[in-house]
PDB file of C-alpha atoms in Angstrom:
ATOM      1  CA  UNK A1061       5.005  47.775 147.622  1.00 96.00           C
ATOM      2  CA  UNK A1062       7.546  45.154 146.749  1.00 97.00           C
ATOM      3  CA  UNK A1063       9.286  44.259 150.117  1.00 98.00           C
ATOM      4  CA  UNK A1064      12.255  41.084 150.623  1.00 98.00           C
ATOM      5  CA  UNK A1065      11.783  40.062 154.314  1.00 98.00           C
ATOM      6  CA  UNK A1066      14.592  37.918 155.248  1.00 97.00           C
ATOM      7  CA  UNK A1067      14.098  35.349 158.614  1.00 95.00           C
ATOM      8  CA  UNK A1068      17.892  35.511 159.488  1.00 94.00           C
ATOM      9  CA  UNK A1069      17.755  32.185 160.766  1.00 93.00           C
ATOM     10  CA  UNK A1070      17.011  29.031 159.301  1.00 94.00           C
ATOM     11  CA  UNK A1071      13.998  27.566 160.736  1.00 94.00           C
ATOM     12  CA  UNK A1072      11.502  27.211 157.652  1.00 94.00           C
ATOM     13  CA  UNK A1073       8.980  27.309 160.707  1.00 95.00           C
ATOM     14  CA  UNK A1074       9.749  30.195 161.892  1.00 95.00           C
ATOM     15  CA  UNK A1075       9.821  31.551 158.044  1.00 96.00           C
ATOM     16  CA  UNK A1076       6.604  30.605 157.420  1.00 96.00           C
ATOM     17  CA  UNK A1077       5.837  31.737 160.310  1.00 97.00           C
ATOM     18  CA  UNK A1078       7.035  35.823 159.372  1.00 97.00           C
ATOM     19  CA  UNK A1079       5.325  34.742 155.963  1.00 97.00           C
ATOM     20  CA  UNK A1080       1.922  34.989 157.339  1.00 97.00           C
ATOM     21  CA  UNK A1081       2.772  37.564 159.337  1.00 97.00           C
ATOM     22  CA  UNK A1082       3.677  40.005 156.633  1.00 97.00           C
ATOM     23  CA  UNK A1083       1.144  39.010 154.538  1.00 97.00           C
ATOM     24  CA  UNK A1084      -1.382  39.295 156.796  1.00 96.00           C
ATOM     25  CA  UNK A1085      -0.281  43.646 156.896  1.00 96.00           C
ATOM     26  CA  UNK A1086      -0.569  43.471 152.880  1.00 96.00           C
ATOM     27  CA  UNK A1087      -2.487  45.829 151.051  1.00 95.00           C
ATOM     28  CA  UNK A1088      -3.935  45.343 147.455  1.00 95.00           C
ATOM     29  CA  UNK A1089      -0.759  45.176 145.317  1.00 93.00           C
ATOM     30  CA  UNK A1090       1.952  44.686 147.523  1.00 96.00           C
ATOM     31  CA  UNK A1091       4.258  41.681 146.927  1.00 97.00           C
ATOM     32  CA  UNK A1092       6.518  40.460 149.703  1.00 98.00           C
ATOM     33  CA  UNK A1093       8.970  37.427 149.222  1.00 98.00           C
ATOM     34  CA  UNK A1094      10.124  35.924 152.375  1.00 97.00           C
ATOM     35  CA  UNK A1095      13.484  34.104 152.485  1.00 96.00           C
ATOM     36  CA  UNK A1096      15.683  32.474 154.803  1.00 96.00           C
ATOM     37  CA  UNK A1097      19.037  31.881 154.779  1.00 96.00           C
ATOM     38  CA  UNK A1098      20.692  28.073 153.081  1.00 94.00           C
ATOM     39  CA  UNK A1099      23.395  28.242 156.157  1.00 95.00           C
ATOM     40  CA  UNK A1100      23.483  29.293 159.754  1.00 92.00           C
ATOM     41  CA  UNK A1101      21.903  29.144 163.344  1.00 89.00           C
ATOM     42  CA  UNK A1102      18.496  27.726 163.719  1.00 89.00           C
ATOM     43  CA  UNK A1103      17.677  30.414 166.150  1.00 87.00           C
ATOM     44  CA  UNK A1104      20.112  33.539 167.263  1.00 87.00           C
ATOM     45  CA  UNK A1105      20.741  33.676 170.763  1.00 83.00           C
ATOM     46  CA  UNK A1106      24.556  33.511 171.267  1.00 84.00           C
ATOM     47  CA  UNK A1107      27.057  36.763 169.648  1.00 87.00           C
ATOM     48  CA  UNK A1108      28.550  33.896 167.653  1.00 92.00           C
ATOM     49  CA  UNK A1109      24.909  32.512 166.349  1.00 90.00           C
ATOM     50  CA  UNK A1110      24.425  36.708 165.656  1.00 89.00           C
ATOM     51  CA  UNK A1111      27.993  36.999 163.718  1.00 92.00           C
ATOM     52  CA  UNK A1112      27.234  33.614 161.382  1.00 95.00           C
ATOM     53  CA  UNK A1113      23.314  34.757 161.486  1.00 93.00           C
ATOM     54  CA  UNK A1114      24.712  38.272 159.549  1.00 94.00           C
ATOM     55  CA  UNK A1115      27.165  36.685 156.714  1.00 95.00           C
ATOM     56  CA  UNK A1116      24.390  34.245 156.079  1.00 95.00           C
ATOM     57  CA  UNK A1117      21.641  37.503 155.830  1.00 96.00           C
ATOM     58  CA  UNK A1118      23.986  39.391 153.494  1.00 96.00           C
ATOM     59  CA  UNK A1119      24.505  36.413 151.296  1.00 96.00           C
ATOM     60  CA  UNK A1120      20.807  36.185 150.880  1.00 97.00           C
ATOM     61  CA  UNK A1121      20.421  39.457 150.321  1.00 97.00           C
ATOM     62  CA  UNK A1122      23.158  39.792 147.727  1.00 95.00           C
ATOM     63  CA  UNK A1123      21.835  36.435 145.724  1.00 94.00           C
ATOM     64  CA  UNK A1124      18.508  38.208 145.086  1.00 96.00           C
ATOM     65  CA  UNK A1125      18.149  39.760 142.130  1.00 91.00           C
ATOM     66  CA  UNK A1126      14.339  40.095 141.728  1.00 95.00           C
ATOM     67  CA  UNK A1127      13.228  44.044 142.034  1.00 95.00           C
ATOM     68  CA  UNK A1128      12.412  45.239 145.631  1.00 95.00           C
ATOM     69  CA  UNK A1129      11.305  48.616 147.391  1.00 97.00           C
ATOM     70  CA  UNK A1130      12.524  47.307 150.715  1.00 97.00           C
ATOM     71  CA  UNK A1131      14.115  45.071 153.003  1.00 98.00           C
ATOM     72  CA  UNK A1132      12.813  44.060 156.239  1.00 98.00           C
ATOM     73  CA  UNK A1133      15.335  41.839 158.784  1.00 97.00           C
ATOM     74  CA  UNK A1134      12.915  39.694 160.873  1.00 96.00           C
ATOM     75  CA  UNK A1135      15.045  38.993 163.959  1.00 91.00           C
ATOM     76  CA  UNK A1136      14.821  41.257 167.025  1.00 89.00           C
ATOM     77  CA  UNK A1137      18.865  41.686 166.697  1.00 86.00           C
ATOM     78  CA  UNK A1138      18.283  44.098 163.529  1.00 87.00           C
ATOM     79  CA  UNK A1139      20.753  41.283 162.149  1.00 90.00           C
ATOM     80  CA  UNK A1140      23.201  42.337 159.392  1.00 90.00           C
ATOM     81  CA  UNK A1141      21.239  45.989 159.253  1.00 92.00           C
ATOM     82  CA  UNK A1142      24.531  47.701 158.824  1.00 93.00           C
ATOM     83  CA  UNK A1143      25.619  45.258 156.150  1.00 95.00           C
ATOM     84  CA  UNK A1144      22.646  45.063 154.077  1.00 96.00           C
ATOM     85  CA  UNK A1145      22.065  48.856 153.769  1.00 95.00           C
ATOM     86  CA  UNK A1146      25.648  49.330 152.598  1.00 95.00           C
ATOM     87  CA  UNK A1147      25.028  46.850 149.824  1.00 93.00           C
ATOM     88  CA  UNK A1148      21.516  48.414 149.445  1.00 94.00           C
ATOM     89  CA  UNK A1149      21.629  52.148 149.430  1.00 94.00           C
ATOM     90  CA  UNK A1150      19.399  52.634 147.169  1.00 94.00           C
ATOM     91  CA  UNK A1151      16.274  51.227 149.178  1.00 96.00           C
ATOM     92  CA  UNK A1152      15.553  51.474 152.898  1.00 97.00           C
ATOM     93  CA  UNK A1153      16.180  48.177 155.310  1.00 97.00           C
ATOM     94  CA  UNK A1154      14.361  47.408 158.380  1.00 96.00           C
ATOM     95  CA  UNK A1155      14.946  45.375 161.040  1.00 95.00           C
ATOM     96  CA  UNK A1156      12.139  44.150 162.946  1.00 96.00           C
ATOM     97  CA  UNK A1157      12.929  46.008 166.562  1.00 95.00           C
ATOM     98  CA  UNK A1158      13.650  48.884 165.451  1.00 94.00           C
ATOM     99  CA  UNK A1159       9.966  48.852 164.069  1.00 96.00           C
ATOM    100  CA  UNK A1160       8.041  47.891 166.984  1.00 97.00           C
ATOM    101  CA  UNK A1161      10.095  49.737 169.459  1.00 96.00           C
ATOM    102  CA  UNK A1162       8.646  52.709 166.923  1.00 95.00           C
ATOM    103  CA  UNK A1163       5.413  51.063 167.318  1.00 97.00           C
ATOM    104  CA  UNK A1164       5.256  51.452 171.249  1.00 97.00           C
ATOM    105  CA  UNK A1165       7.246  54.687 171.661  1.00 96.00           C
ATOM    106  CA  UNK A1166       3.715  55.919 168.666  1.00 96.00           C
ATOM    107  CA  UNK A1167       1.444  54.820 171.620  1.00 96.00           C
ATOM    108  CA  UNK A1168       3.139  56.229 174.572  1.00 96.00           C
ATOM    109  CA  UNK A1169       3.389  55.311 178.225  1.00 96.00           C
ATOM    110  CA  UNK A1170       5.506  51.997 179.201  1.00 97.00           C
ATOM    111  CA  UNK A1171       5.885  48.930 177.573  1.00 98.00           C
ATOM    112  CA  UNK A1172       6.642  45.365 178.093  1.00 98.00           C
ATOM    113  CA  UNK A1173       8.440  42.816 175.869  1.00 98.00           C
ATOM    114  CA  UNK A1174       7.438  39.262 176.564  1.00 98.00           C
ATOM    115  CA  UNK A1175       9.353  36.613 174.920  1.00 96.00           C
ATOM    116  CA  UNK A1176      10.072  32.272 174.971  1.00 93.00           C
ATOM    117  CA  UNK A1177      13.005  32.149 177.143  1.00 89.00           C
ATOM    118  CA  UNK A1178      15.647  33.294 179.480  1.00 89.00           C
ATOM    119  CA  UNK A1179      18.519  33.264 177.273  1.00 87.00           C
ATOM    120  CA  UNK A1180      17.141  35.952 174.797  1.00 90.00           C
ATOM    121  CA  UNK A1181      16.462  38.864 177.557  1.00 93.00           C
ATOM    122  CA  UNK A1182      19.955  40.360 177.566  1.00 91.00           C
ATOM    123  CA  UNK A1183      19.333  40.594 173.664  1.00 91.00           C
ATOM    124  CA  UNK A1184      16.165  41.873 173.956  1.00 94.00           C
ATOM    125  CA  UNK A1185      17.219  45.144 177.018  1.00 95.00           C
ATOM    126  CA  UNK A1186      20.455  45.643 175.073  1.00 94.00           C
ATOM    127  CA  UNK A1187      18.113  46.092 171.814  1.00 94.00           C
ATOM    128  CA  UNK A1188      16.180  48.200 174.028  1.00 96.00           C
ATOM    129  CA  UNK A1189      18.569  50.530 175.205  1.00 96.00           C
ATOM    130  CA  UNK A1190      19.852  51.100 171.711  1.00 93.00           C
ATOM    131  CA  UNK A1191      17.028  52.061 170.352  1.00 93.00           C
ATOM    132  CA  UNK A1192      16.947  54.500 173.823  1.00 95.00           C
ATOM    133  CA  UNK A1193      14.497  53.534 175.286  1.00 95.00           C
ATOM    134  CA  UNK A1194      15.174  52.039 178.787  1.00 96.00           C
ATOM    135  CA  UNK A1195      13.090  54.639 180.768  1.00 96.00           C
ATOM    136  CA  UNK A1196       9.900  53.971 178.822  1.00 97.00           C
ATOM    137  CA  UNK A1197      10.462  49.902 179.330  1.00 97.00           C
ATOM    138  CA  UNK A1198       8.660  48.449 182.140  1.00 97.00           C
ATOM    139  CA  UNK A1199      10.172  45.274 182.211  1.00 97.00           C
ATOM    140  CA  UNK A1200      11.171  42.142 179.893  1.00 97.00           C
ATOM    141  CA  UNK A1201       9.194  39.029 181.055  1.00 97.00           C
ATOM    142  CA  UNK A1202       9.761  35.108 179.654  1.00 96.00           C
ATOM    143  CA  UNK A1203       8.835  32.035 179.431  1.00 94.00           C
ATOM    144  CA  UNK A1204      10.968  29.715 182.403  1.00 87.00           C
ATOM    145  CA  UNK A1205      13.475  27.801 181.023  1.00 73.00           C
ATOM    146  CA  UNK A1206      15.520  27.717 177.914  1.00 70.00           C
ATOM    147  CA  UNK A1207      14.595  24.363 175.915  1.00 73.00           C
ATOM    148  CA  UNK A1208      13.662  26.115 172.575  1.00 77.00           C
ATOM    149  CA  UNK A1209      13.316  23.046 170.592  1.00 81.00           C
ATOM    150  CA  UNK A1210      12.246  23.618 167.433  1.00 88.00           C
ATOM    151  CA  UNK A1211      11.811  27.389 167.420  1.00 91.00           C
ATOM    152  CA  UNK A1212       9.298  27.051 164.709  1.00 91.00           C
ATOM    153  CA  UNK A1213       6.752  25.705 167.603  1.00 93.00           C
ATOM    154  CA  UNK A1214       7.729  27.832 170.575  1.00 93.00           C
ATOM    155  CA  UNK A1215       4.382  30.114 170.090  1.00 93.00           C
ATOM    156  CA  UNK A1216       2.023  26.668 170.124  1.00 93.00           C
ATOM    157  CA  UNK A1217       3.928  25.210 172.124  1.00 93.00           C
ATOM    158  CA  UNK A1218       4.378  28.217 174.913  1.00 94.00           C
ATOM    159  CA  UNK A1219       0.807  29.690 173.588  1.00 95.00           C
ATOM    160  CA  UNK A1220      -0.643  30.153 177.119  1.00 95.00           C
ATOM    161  CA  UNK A1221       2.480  30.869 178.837  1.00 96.00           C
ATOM    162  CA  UNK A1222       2.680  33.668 176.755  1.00 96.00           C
ATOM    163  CA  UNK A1223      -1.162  34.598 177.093  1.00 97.00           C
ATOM    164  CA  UNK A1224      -0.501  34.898 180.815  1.00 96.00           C
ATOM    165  CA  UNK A1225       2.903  36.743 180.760  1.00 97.00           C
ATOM    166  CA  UNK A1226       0.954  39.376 178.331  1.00 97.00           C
ATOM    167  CA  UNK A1227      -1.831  39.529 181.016  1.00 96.00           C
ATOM    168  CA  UNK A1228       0.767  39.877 183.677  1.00 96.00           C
ATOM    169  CA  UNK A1229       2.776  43.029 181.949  1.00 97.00           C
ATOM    170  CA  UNK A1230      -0.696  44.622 181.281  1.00 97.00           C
ATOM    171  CA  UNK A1231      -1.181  44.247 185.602  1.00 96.00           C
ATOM    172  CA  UNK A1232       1.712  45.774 185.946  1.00 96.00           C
ATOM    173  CA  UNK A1233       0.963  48.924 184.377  1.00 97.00           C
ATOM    174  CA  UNK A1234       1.714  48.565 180.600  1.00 97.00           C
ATOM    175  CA  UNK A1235       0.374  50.593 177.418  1.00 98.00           C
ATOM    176  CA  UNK A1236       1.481  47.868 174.612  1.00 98.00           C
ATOM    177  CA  UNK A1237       3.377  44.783 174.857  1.00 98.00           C
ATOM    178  CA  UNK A1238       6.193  43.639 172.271  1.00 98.00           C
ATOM    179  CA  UNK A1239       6.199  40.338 171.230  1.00 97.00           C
ATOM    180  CA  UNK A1240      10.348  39.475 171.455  1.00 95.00           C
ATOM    181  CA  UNK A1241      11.453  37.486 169.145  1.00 91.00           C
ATOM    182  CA  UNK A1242      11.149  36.099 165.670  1.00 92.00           C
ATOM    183  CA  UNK A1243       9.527  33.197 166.252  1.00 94.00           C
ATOM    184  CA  UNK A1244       6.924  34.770 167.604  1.00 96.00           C
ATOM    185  CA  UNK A1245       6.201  36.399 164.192  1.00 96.00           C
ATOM    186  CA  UNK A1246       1.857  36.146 164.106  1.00 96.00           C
ATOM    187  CA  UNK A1247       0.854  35.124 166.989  1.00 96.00           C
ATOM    188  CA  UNK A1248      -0.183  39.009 168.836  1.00 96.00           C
ATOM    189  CA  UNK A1249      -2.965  39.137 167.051  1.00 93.00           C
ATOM    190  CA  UNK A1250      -4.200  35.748 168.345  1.00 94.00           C
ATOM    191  CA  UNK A1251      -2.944  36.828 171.763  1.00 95.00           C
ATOM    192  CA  UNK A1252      -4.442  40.124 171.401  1.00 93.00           C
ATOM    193  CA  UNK A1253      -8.056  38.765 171.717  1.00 89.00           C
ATOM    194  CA  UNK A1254      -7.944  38.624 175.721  1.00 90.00           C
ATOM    195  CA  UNK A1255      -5.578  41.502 176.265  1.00 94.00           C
ATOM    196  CA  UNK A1256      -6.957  44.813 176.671  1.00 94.00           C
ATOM    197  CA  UNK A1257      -3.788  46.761 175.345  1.00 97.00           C
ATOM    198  CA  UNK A1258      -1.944  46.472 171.671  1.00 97.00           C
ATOM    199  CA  UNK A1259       0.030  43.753 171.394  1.00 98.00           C
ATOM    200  CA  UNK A1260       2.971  44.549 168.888  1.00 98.00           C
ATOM    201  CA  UNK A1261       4.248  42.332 166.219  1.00 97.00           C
ATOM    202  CA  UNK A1262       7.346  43.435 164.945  1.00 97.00           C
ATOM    203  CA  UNK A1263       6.753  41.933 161.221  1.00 97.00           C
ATOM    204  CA  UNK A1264       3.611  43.753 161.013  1.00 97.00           C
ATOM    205  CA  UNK A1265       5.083  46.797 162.407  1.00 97.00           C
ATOM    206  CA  UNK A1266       8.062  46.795 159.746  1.00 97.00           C
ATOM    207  CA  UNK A1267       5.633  46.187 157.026  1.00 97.00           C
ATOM    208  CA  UNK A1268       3.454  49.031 158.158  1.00 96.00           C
ATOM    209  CA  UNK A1269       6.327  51.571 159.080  1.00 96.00           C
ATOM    210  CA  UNK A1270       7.840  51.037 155.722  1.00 96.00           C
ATOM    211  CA  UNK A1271       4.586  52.148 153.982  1.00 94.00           C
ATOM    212  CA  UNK A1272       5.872  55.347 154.921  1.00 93.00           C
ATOM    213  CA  UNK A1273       9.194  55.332 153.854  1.00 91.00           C
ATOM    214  CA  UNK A1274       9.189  53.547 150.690  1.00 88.00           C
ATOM    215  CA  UNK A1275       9.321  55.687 147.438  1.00 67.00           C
TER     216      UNK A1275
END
């Protein structure tokens, strides 16, 4: 499976970051290029950082010219989805919350999202509530505070805030947790080691949904 994963921001952090992610899902075979855009927001949090975030993801998309089965859109806004499939019809695109909310509507009962900060939980619920899914969602919880820094660091650097918040969600009453963001790409399976339910990565999740859908 030959799969372009585009980090619609450009943070080479958090692109390496989705990097290991995806090829930590790859089977014998499979070939996945990960790009991120030359222009645009560091990290998408504001509509304007979204509408710069999606000219710069269809630019990348249309300068690639190497063969591909599939796209996959690593930012928890599905960013440029609309765009890219128009200019791709011929191969499915992903976006990266549309997979995991797949993932966690698979295993049933309620799930949380946990994420680095404040300013990304309107995103996240209206993400959410597109993919219709507000009844099954037991809550959104974050990191305090909205210094991202570099948001190729925020899972170091926020590593056992976001430990705790997972423990937290699975107090409440959760079945799987969602990992919200991009720059979070990798780091549930490190999380999931003192968490007794799945911890979703939405990377992973796109790679592995697309198994099914690529011809």
């Amino acid at each position: 499976m030959r799969l372009l994963i585009v980090n619609p921001n450009t943070s080479r952090g958090v692109t390496d970051h989705i990097r290991e992610a995806a090829d930590a899902a790859a089977q014998p075979g499979d070939a996945f290029t990960t790009l991120c855009p030359d222009y645009g927001p560091e990290l998408i949090v504001s509509h304007e950082d979204a509408a710069e975030a999606k000219r710069a993801v269809v630019d990348t998309v249309r300068g690639y010219c190497a063969p591909c089965d599939g796209i996959v859109l690593a930012s928890f806004g599905n960013t440029g989805a609309e765009e890219v499939r128009a200019l791709r019809r011929d191969i499915p695109v992903m976006g990266i919350a549309t997979a995991a909310f797949c993932a966690a509507r698979a295993l049933g009962g309620r799930f949380g999202i946990v994420t680095f900060g404040k300013g990304l939980v309107s995103g996240l619920r209206a993400k959410v509530e597109e993919a219709a899914m507000a009844d099954a969602l037991l809550g959104i919880a974050h990191v305090e505070g909205d210094q991202f820094g570099d948001p190729g660091t925020v899972q170091r650097r926020y590593h056992d805030e976001l430990a705790d918040l997972c423990a937290q969600m699975h107090a409440r009453g959760a079945a799987s947790i969602v990992m919200g963001g991009g720059p979070l790409a990798g780091l549930a399976p490190k999380l999931a080691k003192t968490c007794p339910v799945p911890i979703i990565d939405g990377t992973q999740a796109a790679v592995n949904l697309m198994r099914t859908v690529v011809v």
